[in-house]
mmCIF file of C-alpha atoms in Angstrom:
data_model
loop_
_atom_site.group_PDB
_atom_site.id
_atom_site.type_symbol
_atom_site.label_atom_id
_atom_site.label_comp_id
_atom_site.label_asym_id
_atom_site.label_seq_id
_atom_site.Cartn_x
_atom_site.Cartn_y
_atom_site.Cartn_z
ATOM 1 C CA MET A 28 34.795 121.797 102.609
ATOM 2 C CA LEU A 29 36.894 124.896 101.937
ATOM 3 C CA ASP A 30 35.699 124.932 98.297
ATOM 4 C CA GLU A 31 32.053 124.859 99.532
ATOM 5 C CA LEU A 32 32.692 127.732 101.951
ATOM 6 C CA THR A 33 34.371 129.949 99.361
ATOM 7 C CA SER A 34 32.087 129.110 96.446
ATOM 8 C CA GLY A 35 29.817 132.023 97.231
ATOM 9 C CA CYS A 36 32.663 134.598 97.470
ATOM 10 C CA LYS A 37 32.604 136.957 94.470
ATOM 11 C CA THR A 38 34.578 139.916 95.836
ATOM 12 C CA PRO A 39 37.408 140.567 98.317
ATOM 13 C CA GLN A 40 34.762 141.871 100.723
ATOM 14 C CA ASP A 41 32.985 138.517 100.569
ATOM 15 C CA VAL A 42 36.251 136.768 101.474
ATOM 16 C CA GLU A 43 36.848 139.124 104.377
ATOM 17 C CA LYS A 44 33.331 138.530 105.597
ATOM 18 C CA LEU A 45 33.844 134.811 105.421
ATOM 19 C CA PHE A 46 37.093 135.042 107.345
ATOM 20 C CA SER A 47 35.389 137.114 109.968
ATOM 21 C CA GLN A 48 32.580 134.559 110.393
ATOM 22 C CA MET A 49 35.062 131.685 110.554
ATOM 23 C CA LEU A 50 37.244 133.488 113.096
ATOM 24 C CA GLN A 51 34.196 134.309 115.235
ATOM 25 C CA HIS A 52 33.066 130.680 115.137
ATOM 26 C CA MET A 53 36.542 129.307 115.997
ATOM 27 C CA ILE A 54 36.897 131.728 118.973
ATOM 28 C CA ASN A 55 33.485 130.846 120.354
ATOM 29 C CA ARG A 56 34.210 127.113 119.911
ATOM 30 C CA SER A 57 37.583 127.520 121.656
ATOM 31 C CA LEU A 58 36.059 129.427 124.565
ATOM 32 C CA GLU A 59 33.527 126.587 125.028
ATOM 33 C CA ALA A 60 36.457 124.111 125.070
ATOM 34 C CA GLU A 61 38.193 126.253 127.726
ATOM 35 C CA MET A 62 35.062 126.139 129.845
ATOM 36 C CA GLN A 63 34.701 122.361 129.438
ATOM 37 C CA ALA A 64 38.320 121.926 130.647
ATOM 38 C CA HIS A 65 37.513 124.258 133.542
ATOM 39 C CA VAL A 66 34.367 122.567 134.851
ATOM 40 C CA GLY A 67 35.379 119.062 133.789
ATOM 41 C CA HIS A 68 32.362 118.052 131.759
ATOM 42 C CA ALA A 69 30.576 118.813 128.473
ATOM 43 C CA PRO A 70 27.378 120.916 128.355
ATOM 44 C CA HIS A 71 24.470 119.217 130.158
ATOM 45 C CA GLY A 72 26.951 116.641 131.521
ATOM 46 C CA ARG A 73 26.819 115.415 135.043
ATOM 47 C CA SER A 74 28.881 117.074 137.708
ATOM 48 C CA GLY A 75 28.821 117.254 141.428
ATOM 49 C CA GLY A 76 30.725 120.565 141.466
ATOM 50 C CA ASN A 77 30.905 123.708 139.413
ATOM 51 C CA VAL A 78 28.537 124.038 136.444
ATOM 52 C CA ARG A 79 27.903 126.377 133.553
ATOM 53 C CA ASN A 80 25.843 129.493 134.087
ATOM 54 C CA GLY A 81 24.929 130.863 130.650
ATOM 55 C CA LYS A 82 27.031 133.183 128.496
ATOM 56 C CA SER A 83 27.976 136.818 128.300
ATOM 57 C CA ARG A 84 28.086 138.551 124.962
ATOM 58 C CA LYS A 85 30.380 141.309 123.761
ATOM 59 C CA THR A 86 31.762 142.843 120.564
ATOM 60 C CA VAL A 87 35.495 142.449 119.962
ATOM 61 C CA GLN A 88 37.472 144.375 117.312
ATOM 62 C CA SER A 89 39.738 142.376 114.989
ATOM 63 C CA ALA A 90 41.602 142.850 111.709
ATOM 64 C CA PHE A 91 38.603 141.264 109.981
ATOM 65 C CA GLY A 92 36.019 143.558 111.526
ATOM 66 C CA GLU A 93 33.777 143.213 114.559
ATOM 67 C CA LEU A 94 33.309 139.786 116.096
ATOM 68 C CA GLN A 95 30.335 138.824 118.301
ATOM 69 C CA ILE A 96 31.933 136.804 121.056
ATOM 70 C CA GLU A 97 30.000 134.603 123.503
ATOM 71 C CA THR A 98 31.997 133.886 126.651
ATOM 72 C CA PRO A 99 30.698 131.000 128.826
ATOM 73 C CA ARG A 100 30.123 131.686 132.548
ATOM 74 C CA ASP A 101 30.343 129.287 135.458
ATOM 75 C CA ARG A 102 28.250 129.342 138.639
ATOM 76 C CA ALA A 103 31.314 129.687 140.886
ATOM 77 C CA GLY A 104 32.570 132.692 138.941
ATOM 78 C CA THR A 105 36.103 131.188 138.696
ATOM 79 C CA PHE A 106 36.346 130.809 134.930
ATOM 80 C CA ALA A 107 39.080 133.060 133.458
ATOM 81 C CA PRO A 108 39.155 132.621 129.638
ATOM 82 C CA GLN A 109 42.625 132.902 128.040
ATOM 83 C CA LEU A 110 41.929 133.257 124.361
ATOM 84 C CA VAL A 111 39.791 136.375 124.747
ATOM 85 C CA LYS A 112 40.126 137.590 128.294
ATOM 86 C CA LYS A 113 37.545 139.259 130.431
ATOM 87 C CA ARG A 114 37.105 142.914 129.503
ATOM 88 C CA GLN A 115 39.252 142.427 126.390
ATOM 89 C CA VAL A 116 37.640 144.295 123.511
ATOM 90 C CA ARG A 117 40.213 143.913 120.731
ATOM 91 C CA LEU A 118 42.429 141.082 119.537
ATOM 92 C CA ALA A 119 46.181 141.471 119.980
ATOM 93 C CA GLY A 120 46.770 141.896 116.244
ATOM 94 C CA MET A 121 44.670 145.030 116.255
ATOM 95 C CA GLU A 122 46.917 146.573 118.992
ATOM 96 C CA GLU A 123 49.976 145.885 116.850
ATOM 97 C CA LYS A 124 48.329 147.613 113.852
ATOM 98 C CA ILE A 125 47.433 150.673 115.998
ATOM 99 C CA LEU A 126 51.047 150.905 117.313
ATOM 100 C CA ALA A 127 52.572 150.429 113.832
ATOM 101 C CA LEU A 128 50.453 153.333 112.511
ATOM 102 C CA TYR A 129 51.338 155.485 115.561
ATOM 103 C CA ALA A 130 55.064 154.687 114.954
ATOM 104 C CA ARG A 131 54.695 156.120 111.465
ATOM 105 C CA GLY A 132 53.585 159.489 112.863
ATOM 106 C CA MET A 133 49.801 159.189 112.616
ATOM 107 C CA THR A 134 47.709 160.888 115.354
ATOM 108 C CA THR A 135 45.041 158.942 117.217
ATOM 109 C CA ARG A 136 42.356 160.653 115.059
ATOM 110 C CA ASP A 137 44.232 159.649 111.908
ATOM 111 C CA ILE A 138 44.420 156.025 113.175
ATOM 112 C CA GLU A 139 40.667 156.044 113.935
ATOM 113 C CA SER A 140 39.912 156.986 110.335
ATOM 114 C CA ALA A 141 42.556 154.586 108.859
ATOM 115 C CA LEU A 142 41.128 151.579 110.730
ATOM 116 C CA VAL A 143 37.653 152.333 109.349
ATOM 117 C CA ASP A 144 39.025 152.611 105.817
ATOM 118 C CA LEU A 145 41.295 149.578 105.944
ATOM 119 C CA TYR A 146 39.294 147.145 108.080
ATOM 120 C CA GLY A 147 35.844 148.549 108.528
ATOM 121 C CA VAL A 148 36.462 148.694 112.275
ATOM 122 C CA GLU A 149 35.328 151.624 114.354
ATOM 123 C CA ILE A 150 37.599 152.085 117.374
ATOM 124 C CA SER A 151 37.126 155.172 119.444
ATOM 125 C CA HIS A 152 39.772 157.875 119.738
ATOM 126 C CA GLY A 153 39.871 157.164 123.481
ATOM 127 C CA LEU A 154 40.468 153.433 123.052
ATOM 128 C CA ILE A 155 43.313 154.107 120.621
ATOM 129 C CA ALA A 156 44.812 156.536 123.143
ATOM 130 C CA GLN A 157 44.654 153.770 125.773
ATOM 131 C CA VAL A 158 46.621 151.390 123.485
ATOM 132 C CA THR A 159 49.328 154.006 122.809
ATOM 133 C CA ASP A 160 49.464 155.159 126.414
ATOM 134 C CA ALA A 161 50.150 151.577 127.487
ATOM 135 C CA VAL A 162 53.375 151.821 125.532
ATOM 136 C CA LEU A 163 54.641 154.591 127.689
ATOM 137 C CA GLU A 164 55.259 152.229 130.631
ATOM 138 C CA GLU A 165 57.099 149.850 128.302
ATOM 139 C CA ALA A 166 59.159 152.771 126.954
ATOM 140 C CA ARG A 167 60.108 153.850 130.468
ATOM 141 C CA ALA A 168 61.180 150.319 131.430
ATOM 142 C CA TRP A 169 63.228 150.115 128.224
ATOM 143 C CA GLN A 170 64.804 153.523 128.973
ATOM 144 C CA SER A 171 65.950 152.444 132.430
ATOM 145 C CA ARG A 172 67.038 148.856 131.571
ATOM 146 C CA PRO A 173 70.525 147.709 132.582
ATOM 147 C CA LEU A 174 73.109 147.984 129.752
ATOM 148 C CA GLU A 175 76.156 145.925 128.864
ATOM 149 C CA PRO A 176 79.487 146.913 130.349
ATOM 150 C CA ILE A 177 81.282 147.471 127.027
ATOM 151 C CA TYR A 178 80.192 149.089 123.778
ATOM 152 C CA PRO A 179 83.111 149.265 121.324
ATOM 153 C CA ILE A 180 81.436 151.956 119.233
ATOM 154 C CA VAL A 181 78.576 154.380 120.003
ATOM 155 C CA TRP A 182 77.038 157.093 117.919
ATOM 156 C CA LEU A 183 75.580 160.213 119.608
ATOM 157 C CA ASP A 184 72.915 161.948 117.569
ATOM 158 C CA GLY A 185 70.041 164.363 117.882
ATOM 159 C CA ILE A 186 67.024 165.534 115.911
ATOM 160 C CA VAL A 187 64.591 168.426 116.442
ATOM 161 C CA VAL A 188 60.957 167.748 117.279
ATOM 162 C CA LYS A 189 58.180 170.251 117.651
ATOM 163 C CA VAL A 190 56.214 169.962 120.907
ATOM 164 C CA GLN A 191 53.269 172.001 122.262
ATOM 165 C CA HIS A 192 54.040 173.649 125.572
ATOM 166 C CA ASN A 193 51.805 176.250 127.299
ATOM 167 C CA LYS A 194 49.794 176.778 124.078
ATOM 168 C CA GLN A 195 52.982 177.381 122.133
ATOM 169 C CA VAL A 196 54.951 175.177 119.773
ATOM 170 C CA ILE A 197 58.591 174.922 120.716
ATOM 171 C CA ASN A 198 61.570 173.016 119.273
ATOM 172 C CA LYS A 199 63.036 170.303 121.493
ATOM 173 C CA ALA A 200 66.043 168.105 120.916
ATOM 174 C CA ALA A 201 65.578 164.358 120.926
ATOM 175 C CA HIS A 202 68.924 162.760 121.900
ATOM 176 C CA VAL A 203 69.630 159.221 120.778
ATOM 177 C CA VAL A 204 72.541 156.896 121.477
ATOM 178 C CA LEU A 205 73.192 153.946 119.224
ATOM 179 C CA GLY A 206 75.747 151.351 120.330
ATOM 180 C CA VAL A 207 77.421 148.239 118.985
ATOM 181 C CA ASN A 208 78.061 145.607 121.634
ATOM 182 C CA LEU A 209 80.919 143.043 121.813
ATOM 183 C CA ARG A 210 78.905 140.634 119.709
ATOM 184 C CA GLY A 211 78.560 143.099 116.875
ATOM 185 C CA GLU A 212 74.860 143.719 117.550
ATOM 186 C CA LYS A 213 73.409 147.187 117.140
ATOM 187 C CA GLU A 214 71.313 148.504 119.988
ATOM 188 C CA VAL A 215 69.684 151.890 120.809
ATOM 189 C CA LEU A 216 70.774 152.623 124.357
ATOM 190 C CA GLY A 217 68.190 155.327 125.049
ATOM 191 C CA LEU A 218 66.180 158.379 123.999
ATOM 192 C CA TRP A 219 66.153 161.666 125.825
ATOM 193 C CA LEU A 220 64.081 164.814 125.233
ATOM 194 C CA ALA A 221 65.420 168.267 126.220
ATOM 195 C CA GLU A 222 64.839 171.866 125.266
ATOM 196 C CA HIS A 223 68.258 172.163 123.627
ATOM 197 C CA GLU A 224 71.000 169.893 122.342
ATOM 198 C CA GLY A 225 74.079 170.927 124.244
ATOM 199 C CA ALA A 226 77.232 169.423 125.717
ATOM 200 C CA LYS A 227 75.914 169.969 129.244
ATOM 201 C CA TYR A 228 72.823 167.867 128.567
ATOM 202 C CA TRP A 229 74.908 165.212 126.769
ATOM 203 C CA LEU A 230 77.034 165.006 129.967
ATOM 204 C CA SER A 231 73.897 164.020 131.932
ATOM 205 C CA VAL A 232 73.048 161.418 129.243
ATOM 206 C CA LEU A 233 76.493 159.866 129.367
ATOM 207 C CA THR A 234 76.390 159.852 133.158
ATOM 208 C CA GLU A 235 73.086 157.996 133.019
ATOM 209 C CA LEU A 236 74.671 155.375 130.719
ATOM 210 C CA ARG A 237 77.405 154.954 133.294
ATOM 211 C CA HIS A 238 74.793 154.455 136.057
ATOM 212 C CA ARG A 239 73.015 151.885 133.915
ATOM 213 C CA GLY A 240 76.104 149.718 133.700
ATOM 214 C CA VAL A 241 78.291 150.973 130.861
ATOM 215 C CA ARG A 242 81.917 150.884 131.923
ATOM 216 C CA ASP A 243 83.803 151.430 128.694
ATOM 217 C CA ILE A 244 83.329 152.812 125.202
ATOM 218 C CA TYR A 245 86.223 152.520 122.779
ATOM 219 C CA ILE A 246 85.077 155.045 120.113
ATOM 220 C CA ALA A 247 82.292 157.681 120.302
ATOM 221 C CA CYS A 248 81.160 159.090 117.005
ATOM 222 C CA MET A 249 79.368 162.459 117.028
ATOM 223 C CA ASP A 250 78.615 165.583 115.154
ATOM 224 C CA GLY A 251 80.615 168.777 115.604
ATOM 225 C CA LEU A 252 78.763 170.026 118.665
ATOM 226 C CA LYS A 253 81.071 172.247 120.751
ATOM 227 C CA GLY A 254 82.129 170.667 124.040
ATOM 228 C CA LEU A 255 80.796 167.240 123.256
ATOM 229 C CA PRO A 256 84.199 165.461 123.062
ATOM 230 C CA GLU A 257 85.061 166.972 126.513
ATOM 231 C CA ALA A 258 81.687 165.719 127.902
ATOM 232 C CA VAL A 259 82.411 162.207 126.643
ATOM 233 C CA GLN A 260 85.926 162.152 128.169
ATOM 234 C CA ALA A 261 84.678 163.519 131.495
ATOM 235 C CA VAL A 262 82.543 160.346 131.951
ATOM 236 C CA PHE A 263 84.602 157.876 129.839
ATOM 237 C CA PRO A 264 88.220 159.126 130.001
ATOM 238 C CA GLN A 265 89.670 156.387 127.813
ATOM 239 C CA THR A 266 87.203 156.846 124.995
ATOM 240 C CA LEU A 267 88.429 158.115 121.615
ATOM 241 C CA THR A 268 86.114 160.719 120.082
ATOM 242 C CA GLN A 269 85.531 160.807 116.314
ATOM 243 C CA LEU A 270 83.581 163.147 114.082
ATOM 244 C CA CYS A 271 80.876 160.923 112.590
ATOM 245 C CA ILE A 272 81.516 160.441 108.894
ATOM 246 C CA VAL A 273 77.834 159.627 108.289
ATOM 247 C CA HIS A 274 76.863 162.966 109.884
ATOM 248 C CA LEU A 275 79.429 164.816 107.760
ATOM 249 C CA VAL A 276 78.298 163.267 104.478
ATOM 250 C CA ARG A 277 74.621 163.983 105.355
ATOM 251 C CA ALA A 278 75.427 167.570 106.251
ATOM 252 C CA SER A 279 77.359 167.998 102.914
ATOM 253 C CA LEU A 280 74.426 166.750 100.854
ATOM 254 C CA ARG A 281 72.215 169.591 102.174
ATOM 255 C CA TYR A 282 74.176 171.859 99.842
ATOM 256 C CA VAL A 283 74.126 169.580 96.782
ATOM 257 C CA ASN A 284 71.542 169.374 94.004
ATOM 258 C CA ALA A 285 69.870 165.980 93.647
ATOM 259 C CA GLY A 286 71.365 165.444 90.204
ATOM 260 C CA ASP A 287 74.952 165.873 91.528
ATOM 261 C CA SER A 288 74.541 163.963 94.746
ATOM 262 C CA LYS A 289 75.787 160.602 93.447
ATOM 263 C CA ALA A 290 78.986 162.093 92.004
ATOM 264 C CA VAL A 291 79.642 164.220 95.175
ATOM 265 C CA VAL A 292 79.136 161.209 97.447
ATOM 266 C CA ALA A 293 81.643 159.286 95.352
ATOM 267 C CA ALA A 294 84.200 162.103 95.763
ATOM 268 C CA LEU A 295 83.573 162.257 99.502
ATOM 269 C CA LYS A 296 83.902 158.436 99.714
ATOM 270 C CA ARG A 297 87.366 158.662 98.157
ATOM 271 C CA ILE A 298 88.343 161.011 101.029
ATOM 272 C CA TYR A 299 87.214 158.899 103.978
ATOM 273 C CA GLN A 300 88.194 155.573 102.322
ATOM 274 C CA SER A 301 91.771 156.795 101.787
ATOM 275 C CA ALA A 302 94.526 154.622 103.300
ATOM 276 C CA THR A 303 96.276 157.547 104.996
ATOM 277 C CA ALA A 304 95.602 161.107 106.140
ATOM 278 C CA GLU A 305 98.003 162.354 103.393
ATOM 279 C CA GLU A 306 96.057 160.510 100.697
ATOM 280 C CA ALA A 307 92.793 161.893 102.158
ATOM 281 C CA ALA A 308 94.167 165.457 102.039
ATOM 282 C CA ALA A 309 94.972 164.900 98.343
ATOM 283 C CA GLU A 310 91.441 163.668 97.699
ATOM 284 C CA LEU A 311 90.043 166.734 99.487
ATOM 285 C CA GLU A 312 92.049 168.885 97.010
ATOM 286 C CA ALA A 313 90.574 166.884 94.185
ATOM 287 C CA LEU A 314 87.101 167.540 95.609
ATOM 288 C CA ASP A 315 87.868 171.228 95.690
ATOM 289 C CA THR A 316 89.077 171.184 92.085
ATOM 290 C CA GLN A 317 86.066 169.327 90.781
ATOM 291 C CA TRP A 318 83.237 170.789 92.881
ATOM 292 C CA GLY A 319 84.687 173.812 94.709
ATOM 293 C CA ASP A 320 83.226 176.445 92.411
ATOM 294 C CA LYS A 321 79.724 174.980 92.509
ATOM 295 C CA TYR A 322 79.623 173.713 96.098
ATOM 296 C CA ARG A 323 82.073 175.894 98.057
ATOM 297 C CA ALA A 324 80.076 175.236 101.227
ATOM 298 C CA VAL A 325 80.850 171.458 101.041
ATOM 299 C CA VAL A 326 84.556 172.030 100.724
ATOM 300 C CA ARG A 327 84.501 174.599 103.482
ATOM 301 C CA LEU A 328 82.663 172.118 105.710
ATOM 302 C CA TRP A 329 85.304 169.420 105.252
ATOM 303 C CA ARG A 330 88.217 171.855 105.611
ATOM 304 C CA GLY A 331 86.729 173.402 108.720
ATOM 305 C CA ASN A 332 86.360 169.920 110.351
ATOM 306 C CA TRP A 333 89.623 168.499 109.091
ATOM 307 C CA ASP A 334 91.316 168.370 112.515
ATOM 308 C CA ASN A 335 88.368 166.282 113.743
ATOM 309 C CA ILE A 336 88.423 164.039 110.681
ATOM 310 C CA ILE A 337 92.135 163.197 110.802
ATOM 311 C CA PRO A 338 91.912 160.873 113.869
ATOM 312 C CA PHE A 339 89.764 158.548 111.717
ATOM 313 C CA PHE A 340 92.864 157.511 109.801
ATOM 314 C CA GLN A 341 94.613 156.163 112.913
ATOM 315 C CA PHE A 342 92.149 153.260 112.872
ATOM 316 C CA VAL A 343 92.912 150.098 110.976
ATOM 317 C CA PRO A 344 90.705 149.380 107.929
ATOM 318 C CA GLN A 345 88.610 146.802 109.777
ATOM 319 C CA ILE A 346 87.532 149.432 112.374
ATOM 320 C CA ARG A 347 87.137 152.197 109.831
ATOM 321 C CA LYS A 348 84.836 150.042 107.758
ATOM 322 C CA VAL A 349 82.562 149.464 110.731
ATOM 323 C CA ILE A 350 82.397 153.177 111.468
ATOM 324 C CA TYR A 351 81.490 154.349 107.960
ATOM 325 C CA THR A 352 79.612 151.440 106.467
ATOM 326 C CA THR A 353 77.142 150.712 109.215
ATOM 327 C CA ASN A 354 73.807 152.113 107.964
ATOM 328 C CA ALA A 355 72.101 151.693 111.315
ATOM 329 C CA ILE A 356 72.507 155.344 112.451
ATOM 330 C CA GLU A 357 71.381 156.527 108.977
ATOM 331 C CA SER A 358 68.353 154.194 108.830
ATOM 332 C CA LEU A 359 67.449 155.212 112.369
ATOM 333 C CA ASN A 360 67.652 158.851 111.453
ATOM 334 C CA MET A 361 65.534 158.260 108.385
ATOM 335 C CA VAL A 362 62.800 156.611 110.364
ATOM 336 C CA MET A 363 62.846 159.308 113.064
ATOM 337 C CA ARG A 364 62.835 162.157 110.526
ATOM 338 C CA LYS A 365 59.972 160.575 108.633
ATOM 339 C CA LEU A 366 58.060 160.353 111.902
ATOM 340 C CA THR A 367 58.616 164.082 112.655
ATOM 341 C CA ARG A 368 57.668 165.032 109.100
ATOM 342 C CA ASN A 369 54.436 163.057 109.293
ATOM 343 C CA ARG A 370 53.520 164.171 112.819
ATOM 344 C CA ARG A 371 54.933 167.698 112.645
ATOM 345 C CA ILE A 372 53.735 168.726 116.125
ATOM 346 C CA PHE A 373 53.451 166.541 119.212
ATOM 347 C CA PRO A 374 50.885 167.563 121.865
ATOM 348 C CA ASN A 375 53.326 166.888 124.763
ATOM 349 C CA ASP A 376 56.667 165.253 125.660
ATOM 350 C CA ASP A 377 55.073 161.893 126.417
ATOM 351 C CA SER A 378 53.525 161.736 122.965
ATOM 352 C CA ALA A 379 56.905 162.540 121.336
ATOM 353 C CA LEU A 380 58.742 159.941 123.438
ATOM 354 C CA LYS A 381 56.118 157.229 122.736
ATOM 355 C CA SER A 382 56.307 157.871 119.008
ATOM 356 C CA LEU A 383 60.125 157.940 118.928
ATOM 357 C CA PHE A 384 60.299 154.737 121.025
ATOM 358 C CA LEU A 385 57.927 152.959 118.644
ATOM 359 C CA ALA A 386 59.860 154.281 115.603
ATOM 360 C CA VAL A 387 63.090 152.967 117.105
ATOM 361 C CA ARG A 388 61.461 149.592 117.872
ATOM 362 C CA GLU A 389 60.169 149.400 114.259
ATOM 363 C CA ALA A 390 63.582 150.320 112.719
ATOM 364 C CA SER A 391 65.536 147.857 114.890
ATOM 365 C CA LYS A 392 63.361 144.870 113.813
ATOM 366 C CA ASN A 393 65.369 144.537 110.560
ATOM 367 C CA TRP A 394 68.820 145.074 112.029
ATOM 368 C CA ARG A 395 71.479 142.411 111.610
ATOM 369 C CA SER A 396 74.808 141.866 113.280
ATOM 370 C CA ILE A 397 77.715 143.765 111.626
ATOM 371 C CA HIS A 398 79.468 141.757 108.900
ATOM 372 C CA HIS A 399 83.125 140.844 109.562
ATOM 373 C CA TRP A 400 82.889 141.998 113.192
ATOM 374 C CA LYS A 401 85.519 139.569 114.467
ATOM 375 C CA PRO A 402 88.434 141.200 112.596
ATOM 376 C CA ALA A 403 87.374 144.621 113.919
ATOM 377 C CA LEU A 404 87.231 143.213 117.504
ATOM 378 C CA GLN A 405 90.684 141.682 117.100
ATOM 379 C CA SER A 406 91.974 145.099 115.928
ATOM 380 C CA PHE A 407 90.409 146.735 118.956
ATOM 381 C CA GLN A 408 92.396 144.332 121.147
ATOM 382 C CA VAL A 409 95.613 145.210 119.369
ATOM 383 C CA MET A 410 94.857 148.933 119.893
ATOM 384 C CA PHE A 411 93.585 148.839 123.468
ATOM 385 C CA GLY A 412 94.980 145.628 124.945
ATOM 386 C CA GLU A 413 93.468 142.590 126.619
ATOM 387 C CA LYS A 414 92.577 144.554 129.743
ATOM 388 C CA ARG A 415 89.945 146.584 127.847
ATOM 389 C CA VAL A 416 89.041 143.983 125.230
ATOM 390 C CA PRO A 417 88.375 140.642 126.987
ATOM 391 C CA MET A 418 89.720 137.464 125.372
ATOM 392 C CA ASN A 419 86.348 135.742 125.725
ATOM 393 C CA ALA A 420 84.816 138.333 123.365
ATOM 394 C CA LEU A 421 86.954 137.158 120.450
#
């Protein structure tokens, strides 16, 4: 039968048209079956109760183009179809495609054009806006969800986004907190938009985390923002603060030519993978000797932050490895920066938050638990004791 159906297909467009026809037929048959189950008899069958009352017709958008759907009606008006609900004008797969394009930084107008090009489906700008606006409620629920009581490691980060405000374009700081829970699973704890990234605003973010259930953080990794370590310790007094190695390497590469980046990264890796602070200092001297003349700014960056780097070497190798090898914060940054490059300017705060939320959701789909997490957790227990690291977590 399939051979007969496809025998007339000569082009990919013919195949898509066939799929569209088959999907339309299957949906209409399924809706008829739903009605039969609802009224309890086949068409023209006998019944002493509710009966069919014709059909309503509508056009539904799908990944295979427009479908002409015929929804049966009943005389009592109690039939509620489940496959294609009343007032539904697009299949669920189309919504996911719209949101995936929005997460990549496309505007609603861009998405409207892309859907025509890719699927031959014309969906209005207003309808696309409705789909993306529906995400805002989900994003707000996600932003206020209860959190776990303990996150052994968190990273505090921020990126700049451009937002229209009173007919002007201003820079705003998107604050993001990434955490690792006791099971070694990575999780974005929240997103916050503010006019500036500052220690005072971070204090309010950390206070919100406390209100949402976080009771303890073992290590907080951050960039070199002045006052941020004090803000962390004001809310979580027992937390150790650590300059984020990933941030430092990324900042270093801003000064390095593409052709030298691999060699410079290898030299930086020898610093932060050193067994002791003394060995790391020797590797810093080696970096200066090899690259100091060409990339003085890189050497100055590491020397200027050395007092904030040194605490890293108090951690046992199992913990250090988790801090510098997890690529979650880097992959998250990459997705968010790609979003801001593609979108460039957001019309308002809600648009920026929707896009960032969808980008985070997209990035986290491929995350896996941290490898060799158990040894790191055991090391945390040795460092901080059973009171802070519960036995049942091991």
